[in-house]
Coordinates of C-alpha atoms in Angstrom, one line a residue:
Q1 CA 87.8 139.5 105.8
V2 CA 85.5 136.7 106.9
Q3 CA 85.2 135.6 110.6
L4 CA 85.2 131.8 111.0
V5 CA 84.0 130.0 114.1
E6 CA 84.7 126.3 114.6
S7 CA 82.7 123.9 116.8
G8 CA 82.3 120.2 117.3
G9 CA 85.6 119.2 118.8
G10 CA 86.0 117.0 121.8
L11 CA 87.2 113.8 123.3
V12 CA 86.4 110.6 121.5
Q13 CA 87.5 107.0 121.8
P14 CA 89.5 105.4 119.0
G15 CA 87.2 104.2 116.3
G16 CA 84.7 106.9 117.0
S17 CA 83.4 109.8 114.9
L18 CA 83.1 113.6 115.2
R19 CA 81.8 116.2 112.9
L20 CA 83.5 119.6 112.9
S21 CA 81.6 122.7 111.8
C22 CA 82.9 126.1 110.7
A23 CA 80.5 128.9 110.4
A24 CA 81.4 132.0 108.3
S25 CA 80.2 135.5 109.1
R26 CA 79.0 136.1 105.6
S27 CA 78.2 134.3 102.4
I28 CA 81.1 132.7 100.6
S29 CA 81.4 132.5 96.8
R30 CA 81.2 129.0 95.4
S31 CA 84.4 129.7 93.6
D32 CA 86.3 130.4 96.9
A33 CA 88.3 127.7 98.6
S34 CA 87.7 126.0 101.9
G35 CA 90.0 123.9 103.9
W36 CA 90.6 122.1 107.2
Y37 CA 94.1 122.0 108.8
R38 CA 95.4 120.5 112.0
Q39 CA 98.3 121.0 114.3
A40 CA 99.5 118.4 116.8
P41 CA 101.7 119.3 119.8
G42 CA 105.3 119.8 118.6
K43 CA 104.4 119.5 114.9
Q44 CA 103.7 121.9 112.1
R45 CA 100.2 122.7 110.9
E46 CA 99.2 120.4 108.1
L47 CA 96.5 120.3 105.5
V48 CA 93.8 117.8 106.2
A49 CA 91.3 118.4 103.4
Q50 CA 90.3 121.2 101.0
I51 CA 87.9 122.2 98.4
T52 CA 89.4 124.3 95.6
G53 CA 87.2 123.5 92.7
Y54 CA 88.0 119.9 93.4
T55 CA 88.4 118.1 96.7
N56 CA 91.6 116.6 98.0
Y57 CA 92.7 115.0 101.3
A58 CA 95.9 114.2 103.1
N59 CA 96.8 110.6 102.6
S60 CA 96.5 109.9 106.4
V61 CA 92.8 110.7 106.4
K62 CA 91.7 109.4 103.0
G63 CA 88.6 107.2 103.3
R64 CA 88.0 108.3 106.8
F65 CA 87.4 112.1 106.6
T66 CA 84.9 114.0 104.4
I67 CA 84.9 117.7 103.8
S68 CA 81.8 119.4 102.7
R69 CA 80.3 122.8 102.4
D70 CA 76.7 124.2 102.7
N71 CA 76.7 127.5 100.9
A72 CA 73.2 128.2 102.0
K73 CA 74.3 128.1 105.6
N74 CA 77.7 129.6 105.1
T75 CA 79.1 126.6 106.8
M76 CA 81.8 124.0 106.1
Y77 CA 82.1 120.6 107.7
L78 CA 84.6 117.9 108.4
Q79 CA 83.1 114.5 109.1
M80 CA 85.7 112.4 110.8
N81 CA 85.2 108.6 111.1
S82 CA 87.4 105.8 112.4
L83 CA 89.3 108.2 114.4
K84 CA 92.8 107.2 115.6
P85 CA 95.0 108.6 118.5
E86 CA 97.3 110.2 115.8
D87 CA 94.3 112.3 114.7
T88 CA 94.6 114.2 118.0
A89 CA 95.3 117.9 117.2
V90 CA 93.8 121.4 117.1
Y91 CA 91.8 121.6 114.0
Y92 CA 91.5 124.9 112.1
C93 CA 89.2 125.8 109.2
R94 CA 90.3 128.2 106.5
Q95 CA 88.4 130.1 103.9
W96 CA 90.2 132.1 101.1
G97 CA 89.6 133.8 97.9
P98 CA 90.4 137.0 96.0
G99 CA 91.5 139.6 98.5
Y100 CA 91.1 137.5 101.7
D101 CA 92.4 134.6 103.7
S102 CA 90.7 133.8 106.9
W103 CA 91.3 131.3 109.7
G104 CA 89.2 130.0 112.5
Q105 CA 90.4 130.0 116.1
G106 CA 90.8 126.2 116.3
T107 CA 89.0 123.4 118.1
Q108 CA 90.6 120.6 120.0
V109 CA 90.1 117.0 119.0
T110 CA 91.4 114.4 121.3
I111 CA 91.3 110.7 120.5
S112 CA 92.0 108.6 123.6
S113 CA 90.6 105.6 125.4

């Protein structure tokens, strides 16, 4: 397994930006997949963005969020711009590949004025 630790969450006003980071405890193969998910109160966890050989995003965040990965630092990122109140949720990173599927502990993102 891989241990994942998220950071970068917080309280931001609507229209603001945040960058989430997810540090892995060991190096990740370039062929493995990376993703960000979120769960708002009373709702199911949903996919936000993922890299699985190609990159795809939830329709609700397209054009505002960018997922990236720095393999040299064993870290993935989620750059979030033009944040909206409906983006408020606990954000989780996920890393998976042959024989493993690891999740971070989650970081709270709150968008409010």
